Each structure stands twice: as structure tokens, then as C-alpha cells.
């Protein structure tokens, strides 16, 4: 994923863009991989970071994409082809899967950066207050 971001920042139109990296707590990233690039590290919570960014980019191996989607940010999900796509977010008008650098460049250039003001929780989660499926499951399996 970092190699795609480095390549993106090497393009002239992105020289002045800033990328904030929030590494997964169990997977720290050494700063030596981002020397000389306009990357910053942050340990802030996603809800705080989301107010200062236009777009989020995440790997397909993180559930942070749910948080990002819920916060109303557009998200690009990087698929690397070597691992199973584990993202819990389906591809839609707010979430785009990225397979190649060309996909990334196209998405960043043409993506709509409007923030959704209404919570997307209704489209992300299936919340059934009657719990019919759970009750049926429990009755059939206990």
C-alpha cells in the first residue's frame, strides 16, 4: 500500500498533498519507509482525524473501513491480490476498491469528496430490534 502512495505523491499534481498514516496498533510502520515524503503519522482516534481529511485509504485487511464509512468519509480500499479481501465494506458510491496504481490515480482525480452528513449505519449494519433470526437460531440449536 505504501508503494502506491509513494508513487501517487511523486506525481506533480499531488506534491502539496499531505497524507496522514494511522498504522494499526499491532502493525507499526517504520519511519524509514516514508523518509522524504509528505507523510505524517498519527495515533489520534479516527473520529478526530476524520474532521481533518477529505478521503481515507485503507487496506482490505482492516475493519477500520467500517468506522471510516460510518463517519461519512469516502474510502478507497487497497486490494493487493496476494491476500483474501477481508474488508467488511462493500464497494458502493462511497467505497471504491483499488487494485492498481491506475485505479488509485483515477479514483483520487475523479472521486467525489463530499462528506455524507447522514450516518450510514442503516446501510452498513443489519439492526433488527425483534431479533427474530437470533431467537430462531437459539431455539433450533439449544
Coordinates of C-alpha atoms in Angstrom, one line a residue, residues 14-94:
X14 CA 0.0 15.8 -5.6
X15 CA 3.2 17.4 -4.4
X16 CA 1.3 19.6 -2.0
X17 CA -1.0 16.9 -0.6
X18 CA -0.5 15.6 2.9
X19 CA -1.0 12.0 3.8
X20 CA -1.7 11.1 7.4
X21 CA -0.9 7.5 8.3
X22 CA -2.7 5.9 11.2
X23 CA -1.0 2.5 11.5
X24 CA -2.8 -0.4 13.1
X25 CA -1.6 -0.7 16.7
X26 CA -0.3 -4.3 16.1
X27 CA 1.4 -3.3 12.8
X28 CA 3.7 -0.3 13.3
X29 CA 5.4 1.2 10.2
X30 CA 9.0 2.3 10.4
X31 CA 9.5 5.9 9.5
X32 CA 12.4 4.8 7.3
X33 CA 9.8 3.7 4.7
X34 CA 8.5 7.2 4.4
X35 CA 11.6 9.4 4.6
X36 CA 11.4 12.4 2.3
X37 CA 7.7 12.1 1.6
X38 CA 4.9 14.2 2.8
X39 CA 3.5 11.5 5.2
X40 CA 2.7 12.1 8.8
X41 CA 2.0 9.6 11.5
X42 CA -1.0 9.9 13.9
X43 CA -2.3 7.9 16.8
X44 CA -5.4 10.0 17.1
X45 CA -8.8 8.3 17.0
X46 CA -10.5 8.1 13.6
X47 CA -13.3 10.3 14.6
X48 CA -10.9 13.1 15.4
X49 CA -8.8 12.5 12.3
X50 CA -11.9 12.4 10.1
X51 CA -12.6 16.0 10.6
X52 CA -9.3 17.0 9.0
X53 CA -9.2 14.8 5.9
X54 CA -11.1 14.6 2.6
X55 CA -10.6 10.9 1.9
X56 CA -9.5 7.8 3.6
X57 CA -7.4 5.0 2.1
X58 CA -7.4 1.6 3.9
X59 CA -6.1 -1.9 3.3
X60 CA -8.5 -4.7 2.7
X61 CA -7.4 -6.3 6.0
X62 CA -8.8 -3.8 8.4
X63 CA -12.2 -3.3 10.0
X64 CA -11.3 0.4 10.3
X65 CA -13.1 0.8 7.0
X66 CA -16.4 0.3 8.9
X67 CA -15.5 3.2 11.2
X68 CA -14.5 5.4 8.2
X69 CA -17.7 4.6 6.3
X70 CA -19.8 5.3 9.4
X71 CA -18.0 8.6 9.9
X72 CA -19.2 9.6 6.4
X73 CA -15.8 9.7 4.7
X74 CA -15.3 8.4 1.2
X75 CA -12.9 5.5 1.3
X76 CA -10.5 3.8 -1.1
X77 CA -9.8 0.2 -0.2
X78 CA -6.5 -1.2 -1.5
X79 CA -6.7 -4.8 -2.6
X80 CA -3.2 -6.3 -3.0
X81 CA -4.2 -9.5 -4.8
X82 CA -1.9 -11.6 -2.6
X83 CA -4.4 -11.9 0.3
X84 CA -8.0 -12.5 0.6
X85 CA -10.2 -9.4 0.5
X86 CA -11.3 -9.2 4.2
X87 CA -12.9 -5.8 4.1
X88 CA -16.3 -5.7 5.7
X89 CA -17.3 -2.7 3.5
X90 CA -18.9 -3.4 0.2
X91 CA -18.0 -1.4 -2.9
X92 CA -20.5 1.4 -3.4
X93 CA -20.6 5.1 -4.3
X94 CA -18.7 5.9 -1.0

